[in-house]
Amino acid sequence: MVRPIGALVGLGFAFVLLFSLVVGAVNFIKEPPAATAEHEFHLHPKPLALASNGPLGRFDRQQLQRGFQVYKEVCAACHSLKYVSFRDLHEIGFTEAEVKAIAKQWAIEVPSVNPDTGEPATRKAEAADKFPTPYPNEVAARAANNNALPPDLSLMTKARHDGAAYVHSLLTGYQDQPAELLKKFPDSKTGTGLHYNPYFANLNIAMPPPLVADGQVTYADGTPATVDQMAQDVSAFLVWTAEPKLESRHRTGVAVVIFLLIATGLAFMAYRNVWSGIKH
């Protein structure tokens, strides 16, 4: 008795699902969804070739240092890097003395406690400290940025589809709204305090263009600091902040693949040896 009832219940569910699918398809054909500005004018990120790309990728430490400089001089005014410590900069080629100097000279001090009174205070950063946030809290951050909250950049290239390519395209993608967009979607005019960027999900972003001109930073290694170069460098740096162990992961992956190939070969030879006397 239980089996027939179970079969009837299963058939009922199947019928309901099939009916819903057919009704949905018919409605979609009769009344297709209205076109939106985001759907028609949103662009996918442009490909970005970095040394860290691919299964054998390795970090270009000179580029990472340039990217850190862009972050320090341009991005750090609004965006935090709360999961990265100053001492982590050793991994991209800075010496211990340089790391200590960077921490000590950082524009924002870290929260502390006055040892004499126990009252909240601030102090100069040390190598062991995380990068301090530019705002004391979310309310202050929104108040300073037209009610928009600047996101933390530590894991940005892992949190966004296309990672570094997205960051690079976004930084170099600011432009005036196309006349075609305003003609087709007159209600899509960029509002006050927003900036048109076709690589952003809804086309309008609260962040003003951070890289506005060539030479905005001066690279110590003499690399020309074009807007595109600065965007590439800071994108590469954010790949490192999001996945600092990328190189060791790649090395481990290569070793595992080699091991599996050797083990497969040995297993196949053992199989041939064990069954060599058996005729089919």
mmCIF file of C-alpha atoms in Angstrom:
data_model
loop_
_atom_site.group_PDB
_atom_site.id
_atom_site.type_symbol
_atom_site.label_atom_id
_atom_site.label_comp_id
_atom_site.label_asym_id
_atom_site.label_seq_id
_atom_site.Cartn_x
_atom_site.Cartn_y
_atom_site.Cartn_z
ATOM 1 C CA MET A 1 0.000 0.000 0.000
ATOM 2 C CA VAL A 2 2.874 2.349 0.847
ATOM 3 C CA ARG A 3 4.597 1.909 -2.532
ATOM 4 C CA PRO A 4 1.558 2.879 -4.658
ATOM 5 C CA ILE A 5 1.007 5.959 -2.486
ATOM 6 C CA GLY A 6 4.673 6.902 -2.788
ATOM 7 C CA ALA A 7 4.508 6.484 -6.565
ATOM 8 C CA LEU A 8 1.393 8.685 -6.754
ATOM 9 C CA VAL A 9 3.050 11.376 -4.644
ATOM 10 C CA GLY A 10 6.142 11.276 -6.892
ATOM 11 C CA LEU A 11 3.996 11.548 -10.015
ATOM 12 C CA GLY A 12 2.145 14.466 -8.437
ATOM 13 C CA PHE A 13 5.404 16.336 -7.790
ATOM 14 C CA ALA A 14 6.620 15.591 -11.317
ATOM 15 C CA PHE A 15 3.347 16.865 -12.792
ATOM 16 C CA VAL A 16 3.496 20.090 -10.769
ATOM 17 C CA LEU A 17 7.114 20.735 -11.815
ATOM 18 C CA LEU A 18 6.338 20.046 -15.469
ATOM 19 C CA PHE A 19 3.248 22.259 -15.343
ATOM 20 C CA SER A 20 5.244 25.102 -13.750
ATOM 21 C CA LEU A 21 7.960 24.756 -16.391
ATOM 22 C CA VAL A 22 5.457 24.891 -19.256
ATOM 23 C CA VAL A 23 3.546 27.846 -17.769
ATOM 24 C CA GLY A 24 6.796 29.733 -17.144
ATOM 25 C CA ALA A 25 8.027 29.121 -20.691
ATOM 26 C CA VAL A 26 4.717 30.275 -22.180
ATOM 27 C CA ASN A 27 4.698 33.454 -20.066
ATOM 28 C CA PHE A 28 8.329 34.169 -20.999
ATOM 29 C CA ILE A 29 7.479 33.874 -24.715
ATOM 30 C CA LYS A 30 4.325 36.011 -24.435
ATOM 31 C CA GLU A 31 5.828 38.643 -22.125
ATOM 32 C CA PRO A 32 9.642 38.646 -22.325
ATOM 33 C CA PRO A 33 11.409 40.628 -19.590
ATOM 34 C CA ALA A 34 11.893 44.294 -20.333
ATOM 35 C CA ALA A 35 15.344 45.366 -21.461
ATOM 36 C CA THR A 36 17.397 47.208 -18.843
ATOM 37 C CA ALA A 37 20.302 49.596 -19.111
ATOM 38 C CA GLU A 38 22.415 47.309 -16.910
ATOM 39 C CA HIS A 39 21.796 44.347 -19.205
ATOM 40 C CA GLU A 40 22.575 46.173 -22.431
ATOM 41 C CA PHE A 41 25.465 48.450 -21.413
ATOM 42 C CA HIS A 42 27.281 46.484 -18.719
ATOM 43 C CA LEU A 43 30.677 45.292 -19.992
ATOM 44 C CA HIS A 44 32.667 42.237 -18.994
ATOM 45 C CA PRO A 45 36.204 42.951 -17.714
ATOM 46 C CA LYS A 46 39.016 43.121 -20.227
ATOM 47 C CA PRO A 47 41.579 40.287 -20.015
ATOM 48 C CA LEU A 48 44.554 41.121 -17.810
ATOM 49 C CA ALA A 49 47.859 39.268 -18.196
ATOM 50 C CA LEU A 50 49.671 39.027 -14.864
ATOM 51 C CA ALA A 51 52.708 36.957 -13.943
ATOM 52 C CA SER A 52 50.586 35.197 -11.311
ATOM 53 C CA ASN A 53 48.020 33.940 -13.839
ATOM 54 C CA GLY A 54 47.754 30.241 -14.646
ATOM 55 C CA PRO A 55 48.658 27.062 -12.752
ATOM 56 C CA LEU A 56 52.390 27.881 -12.890
ATOM 57 C CA GLY A 57 52.035 31.594 -12.164
ATOM 58 C CA ARG A 58 54.490 33.402 -9.889
ATOM 59 C CA PHE A 59 54.368 36.886 -8.422
ATOM 60 C CA ASP A 60 56.365 39.691 -10.009
ATOM 61 C CA ARG A 61 57.661 41.271 -6.804
ATOM 62 C CA GLN A 62 58.670 44.524 -8.440
ATOM 63 C CA GLN A 63 55.120 44.897 -9.694
ATOM 64 C CA LEU A 64 53.741 44.031 -6.254
ATOM 65 C CA GLN A 65 55.874 46.744 -4.684
ATOM 66 C CA ARG A 66 54.637 49.248 -7.262
ATOM 67 C CA GLY A 67 51.076 48.130 -6.579
ATOM 68 C CA PHE A 68 51.591 48.622 -2.850
ATOM 69 C CA GLN A 69 52.806 52.135 -3.574
ATOM 70 C CA VAL A 70 49.617 52.860 -5.524
ATOM 71 C CA TYR A 71 47.532 51.473 -2.673
ATOM 72 C CA LYS A 72 49.466 53.529 -0.114
ATOM 73 C CA GLU A 73 49.352 56.814 -2.014
ATOM 74 C CA VAL A 74 45.930 56.557 -3.644
ATOM 75 C CA CYS A 75 43.657 53.852 -2.228
ATOM 76 C CA ALA A 76 44.528 53.855 1.478
ATOM 77 C CA ALA A 77 42.784 57.185 2.027
ATOM 78 C CA CYS A 78 39.408 55.405 1.763
ATOM 79 C CA HIS A 79 39.923 51.635 1.602
ATOM 80 C CA SER A 80 41.114 49.382 4.395
ATOM 81 C CA LEU A 81 43.373 46.346 4.144
ATOM 82 C CA LYS A 82 42.422 44.844 7.491
ATOM 83 C CA TYR A 83 43.542 41.252 6.891
ATOM 84 C CA VAL A 84 47.122 42.186 5.990
ATOM 85 C CA SER A 85 49.921 42.987 8.436
ATOM 86 C CA PHE A 86 52.808 45.326 7.758
ATOM 87 C CA ARG A 87 55.231 42.444 8.323
ATOM 88 C CA ASP A 88 53.572 40.536 5.472
ATOM 89 C CA LEU A 89 55.312 42.993 3.149
ATOM 90 C CA HIS A 90 58.483 40.930 3.675
ATOM 91 C CA GLU A 91 56.963 38.448 1.231
ATOM 92 C CA ILE A 92 56.934 40.948 -1.631
ATOM 93 C CA GLY A 93 60.560 41.947 -1.242
ATOM 94 C CA PHE A 94 60.723 44.670 1.407
ATOM 95 C CA THR A 95 63.499 44.364 3.986
ATOM 96 C CA GLU A 96 62.838 44.316 7.725
ATOM 97 C CA ALA A 97 64.067 47.904 8.044
ATOM 98 C CA GLU A 98 61.842 49.039 5.187
ATOM 99 C CA VAL A 99 58.808 47.334 6.729
ATOM 100 C CA LYS A 100 59.435 49.030 10.081
ATOM 101 C CA ALA A 101 59.820 52.381 8.348
ATOM 102 C CA ILE A 102 56.597 51.897 6.351
ATOM 103 C CA ALA A 103 54.675 51.037 9.525
ATOM 104 C CA LYS A 104 56.111 53.953 11.488
ATOM 105 C CA GLN A 105 55.468 56.470 8.712
ATOM 106 C CA TRP A 106 51.918 55.259 7.974
ATOM 107 C CA ALA A 107 49.554 58.222 7.902
ATOM 108 C CA ILE A 108 46.979 56.606 10.218
ATOM 109 C CA GLU A 109 47.871 55.483 13.734
ATOM 110 C CA VAL A 110 46.541 52.261 15.258
ATOM 111 C CA PRO A 111 44.145 52.112 18.231
ATOM 112 C CA SER A 112 45.806 51.613 21.584
ATOM 113 C CA VAL A 113 45.332 52.209 25.311
ATOM 114 C CA ASN A 114 47.120 54.793 27.411
ATOM 115 C CA PRO A 115 49.140 52.673 29.904
ATOM 116 C CA ASP A 116 48.880 55.364 32.591
ATOM 117 C CA THR A 117 45.164 56.142 32.453
ATOM 118 C CA GLY A 118 43.647 53.185 30.624
ATOM 119 C CA GLU A 119 41.922 55.592 28.264
ATOM 120 C CA PRO A 120 41.641 54.838 24.514
ATOM 121 C CA ALA A 121 44.547 56.272 22.555
ATOM 122 C CA THR A 122 46.476 55.804 19.329
ATOM 123 C CA ARG A 123 50.103 55.038 18.580
ATOM 124 C CA LYS A 124 52.446 54.649 15.645
ATOM 125 C CA ALA A 125 52.025 51.356 13.818
ATOM 126 C CA GLU A 126 54.523 48.538 14.232
ATOM 127 C CA ALA A 127 55.464 45.736 11.872
ATOM 128 C CA ALA A 128 53.209 43.258 13.682
ATOM 129 C CA ASP A 129 50.108 45.453 13.317
ATOM 130 C CA LYS A 130 47.439 45.065 10.700
ATOM 131 C CA PHE A 131 47.004 47.969 8.307
ATOM 132 C CA PRO A 132 44.818 50.492 10.207
ATOM 133 C CA THR A 133 41.430 51.394 8.757
ATOM 134 C CA PRO A 134 41.070 54.958 7.460
ATOM 135 C CA TYR A 135 37.811 55.545 9.386
ATOM 136 C CA PRO A 136 36.992 54.834 13.036
ATOM 137 C CA ASN A 137 33.665 53.174 12.170
ATOM 138 C CA GLU A 138 31.122 52.590 9.395
ATOM 139 C CA VAL A 139 29.116 55.732 10.199
ATOM 140 C CA ALA A 140 32.185 57.916 9.758
ATOM 141 C CA ALA A 141 33.104 56.107 6.537
ATOM 142 C CA ARG A 142 29.643 56.671 5.044
ATOM 143 C CA ALA A 143 29.556 60.297 6.191
ATOM 144 C CA ALA A 144 32.812 60.973 4.350
ATOM 145 C CA ASN A 145 31.741 59.192 1.146
ATOM 146 C CA ASN A 146 28.237 60.386 0.299
ATOM 147 C CA ASN A 147 26.701 57.528 2.342
ATOM 148 C CA ALA A 148 28.670 54.893 0.398
ATOM 149 C CA LEU A 149 30.824 52.447 2.359
ATOM 150 C CA PRO A 150 34.287 51.901 0.817
ATOM 151 C CA PRO A 151 34.866 48.124 0.856
ATOM 152 C CA ASP A 152 37.901 46.485 2.402
ATOM 153 C CA LEU A 153 40.342 45.485 -0.341
ATOM 154 C CA SER A 154 42.114 42.562 1.348
ATOM 155 C CA LEU A 155 40.097 39.883 -0.458
ATOM 156 C CA MET A 156 38.659 41.952 -3.287
ATOM 157 C CA THR A 157 40.125 39.919 -6.146
ATOM 158 C CA LYS A 158 38.679 36.752 -4.610
ATOM 159 C CA ALA A 159 35.310 38.326 -3.893
ATOM 160 C CA ARG A 160 34.677 39.609 -7.419
ATOM 161 C CA HIS A 161 34.183 37.535 -10.543
ATOM 162 C CA ASP A 162 37.201 37.900 -12.868
ATOM 163 C CA GLY A 163 39.283 39.109 -9.905
ATOM 164 C CA ALA A 164 42.218 41.268 -10.969
ATOM 165 C CA ALA A 165 40.757 41.821 -14.448
ATOM 166 C CA TYR A 166 37.639 43.302 -12.834
ATOM 167 C CA VAL A 167 39.674 45.635 -10.615
ATOM 168 C CA HIS A 168 41.816 46.797 -13.543
ATOM 169 C CA SER A 169 38.822 47.362 -15.837
ATOM 170 C CA LEU A 170 36.901 49.204 -13.135
ATOM 171 C CA LEU A 171 39.804 51.539 -12.374
ATOM 172 C CA THR A 172 40.329 52.385 -16.042
ATOM 173 C CA GLY A 173 36.667 52.267 -17.121
ATOM 174 C CA TYR A 174 35.297 55.628 -15.983
ATOM 175 C CA GLN A 175 33.706 57.577 -18.827
ATOM 176 C CA ASP A 176 30.819 59.827 -19.765
ATOM 177 C CA GLN A 177 27.449 58.191 -20.182
ATOM 178 C CA PRO A 178 26.879 57.158 -23.822
ATOM 179 C CA ALA A 179 24.296 59.252 -25.651
ATOM 180 C CA GLU A 180 22.680 56.017 -26.828
ATOM 181 C CA LEU A 181 22.043 54.945 -23.238
ATOM 182 C CA LEU A 182 20.403 58.248 -22.315
ATOM 183 C CA LYS A 183 18.301 58.148 -25.479
ATOM 184 C CA LYS A 184 17.092 54.597 -24.876
ATOM 185 C CA PHE A 185 16.839 54.803 -21.080
ATOM 186 C CA PRO A 186 16.308 58.467 -20.144
ATOM 187 C CA ASP A 187 15.701 57.544 -16.503
ATOM 188 C CA SER A 188 19.209 56.091 -16.256
ATOM 189 C CA LYS A 189 20.997 59.428 -16.020
ATOM 190 C CA THR A 190 23.816 59.228 -13.498
ATOM 191 C CA GLY A 191 22.716 60.871 -10.266
ATOM 192 C CA THR A 192 24.524 63.373 -8.096
ATOM 193 C CA GLY A 193 27.561 61.891 -6.391
ATOM 194 C CA LEU A 194 27.699 58.921 -8.775
ATOM 195 C CA HIS A 195 30.023 58.175 -11.673
ATOM 196 C CA TYR A 196 29.321 56.169 -14.819
ATOM 197 C CA ASN A 197 31.393 53.018 -15.178
ATOM 198 C CA PRO A 198 30.213 50.228 -17.517
ATOM 199 C CA TYR A 199 32.239 47.616 -15.615
ATOM 200 C CA PHE A 200 30.313 48.220 -12.388
ATOM 201 C CA ALA A 201 27.223 46.058 -11.879
ATOM 202 C CA ASN A 202 24.609 48.837 -12.035
ATOM 203 C CA LEU A 203 26.750 51.172 -14.195
ATOM 204 C CA ASN A 204 26.887 53.928 -11.551
ATOM 205 C CA ILE A 205 29.480 53.846 -8.783
ATOM 206 C CA ALA A 206 29.877 56.170 -5.824
ATOM 207 C CA MET A 207 33.683 56.050 -5.911
ATOM 208 C CA PRO A 208 35.137 58.869 -8.013
ATOM 209 C CA PRO A 209 37.940 57.934 -10.422
ATOM 210 C CA PRO A 210 40.935 57.238 -8.146
ATOM 211 C CA LEU A 211 43.506 57.221 -10.968
ATOM 212 C CA VAL A 212 43.009 60.481 -12.784
ATOM 213 C CA ALA A 213 46.273 61.181 -14.601
ATOM 214 C CA ASP A 214 49.584 59.687 -15.656
ATOM 215 C CA GLY A 215 52.357 60.327 -13.155
ATOM 216 C CA GLN A 216 50.012 60.345 -10.158
ATOM 217 C CA VAL A 217 52.671 58.338 -8.314
ATOM 218 C CA THR A 218 56.407 58.221 -8.943
ATOM 219 C CA TYR A 219 57.807 54.711 -9.125
ATOM 220 C CA ALA A 220 61.214 54.153 -7.549
ATOM 221 C CA ASP A 221 62.204 51.683 -10.286
ATOM 222 C CA GLY A 222 61.569 54.234 -13.036
ATOM 223 C CA THR A 223 58.537 52.483 -14.563
ATOM 224 C CA PRO A 224 56.308 55.036 -16.343
ATOM 225 C CA ALA A 225 53.281 55.529 -14.081
ATOM 226 C CA THR A 226 50.526 55.634 -16.672
ATOM 227 C CA VAL A 227 46.944 55.189 -15.498
ATOM 228 C CA ASP A 228 46.826 51.747 -17.075
ATOM 229 C CA GLN A 229 50.149 50.722 -15.493
ATOM 230 C CA MET A 230 49.058 51.907 -12.044
ATOM 231 C CA ALA A 231 45.784 49.993 -12.410
ATOM 232 C CA GLN A 232 47.656 46.841 -13.429
ATOM 233 C CA ASP A 233 50.097 47.149 -10.544
ATOM 234 C CA VAL A 234 47.510 47.681 -7.822
ATOM 235 C CA SER A 235 45.420 44.826 -9.282
ATOM 236 C CA ALA A 236 48.453 42.532 -9.033
ATOM 237 C CA PHE A 237 49.053 43.698 -5.463
ATOM 238 C CA LEU A 238 45.451 42.871 -4.524
ATOM 239 C CA VAL A 239 45.867 39.387 -6.000
ATOM 240 C CA TRP A 240 48.701 38.923 -3.520
ATOM 241 C CA THR A 241 46.735 40.308 -0.542
ATOM 242 C CA ALA A 242 43.868 37.938 -1.347
ATOM 243 C CA GLU A 243 46.079 34.889 -1.868
ATOM 244 C CA PRO A 244 49.590 35.417 -0.490
ATOM 245 C CA LYS A 245 50.330 31.666 -0.573
ATOM 246 C CA LEU A 246 49.535 31.362 -4.287
ATOM 247 C CA GLU A 247 53.087 30.397 -5.250
ATOM 248 C CA SER A 248 53.359 27.648 -2.618
ATOM 249 C CA ARG A 249 49.940 26.348 -3.663
ATOM 250 C CA HIS A 250 51.114 26.171 -7.270
ATOM 251 C CA ARG A 251 54.318 24.366 -6.238
ATOM 252 C CA THR A 252 52.305 21.885 -4.191
ATOM 253 C CA GLY A 253 49.937 21.330 -7.094
ATOM 254 C CA VAL A 254 52.793 20.592 -9.502
ATOM 255 C CA ALA A 255 54.358 18.160 -7.006
ATOM 256 C CA VAL A 256 51.022 16.377 -6.509
ATOM 257 C CA VAL A 257 50.466 16.051 -10.271
ATOM 258 C CA ILE A 258 53.968 14.607 -10.748
ATOM 259 C CA PHE A 259 53.391 12.180 -7.867
ATOM 260 C CA LEU A 260 50.065 11.051 -9.311
ATOM 261 C CA LEU A 261 51.616 10.497 -12.748
ATOM 262 C CA ILE A 262 54.416 8.384 -11.264
ATOM 263 C CA ALA A 263 51.984 6.471 -9.033
ATOM 264 C CA THR A 264 49.705 5.817 -12.007
ATOM 265 C CA GLY A 265 52.637 4.509 -14.051
ATOM 266 C CA LEU A 266 53.773 2.238 -11.209
ATOM 267 C CA ALA A 267 50.221 0.974 -10.668
ATOM 268 C CA PHE A 268 49.867 0.194 -14.385
ATOM 269 C CA MET A 269 53.196 -1.692 -14.483
ATOM 270 C CA ALA A 270 52.219 -3.635 -11.353
ATOM 271 C CA TYR A 271 48.908 -4.514 -12.981
ATOM 272 C CA ARG A 272 50.692 -5.757 -16.120
ATOM 273 C CA ASN A 273 53.138 -7.766 -14.019
ATOM 274 C CA VAL A 274 50.461 -9.396 -11.832
ATOM 275 C CA TRP A 275 48.230 -10.356 -14.746
ATOM 276 C CA SER A 276 50.975 -11.087 -17.307
ATOM 277 C CA GLY A 277 50.488 -14.872 -17.018
ATOM 278 C CA ILE A 278 46.728 -14.713 -17.507
ATOM 279 C CA LYS A 279 45.633 -15.220 -21.105
ATOM 280 C CA HIS A 280 42.393 -13.679 -22.291
#
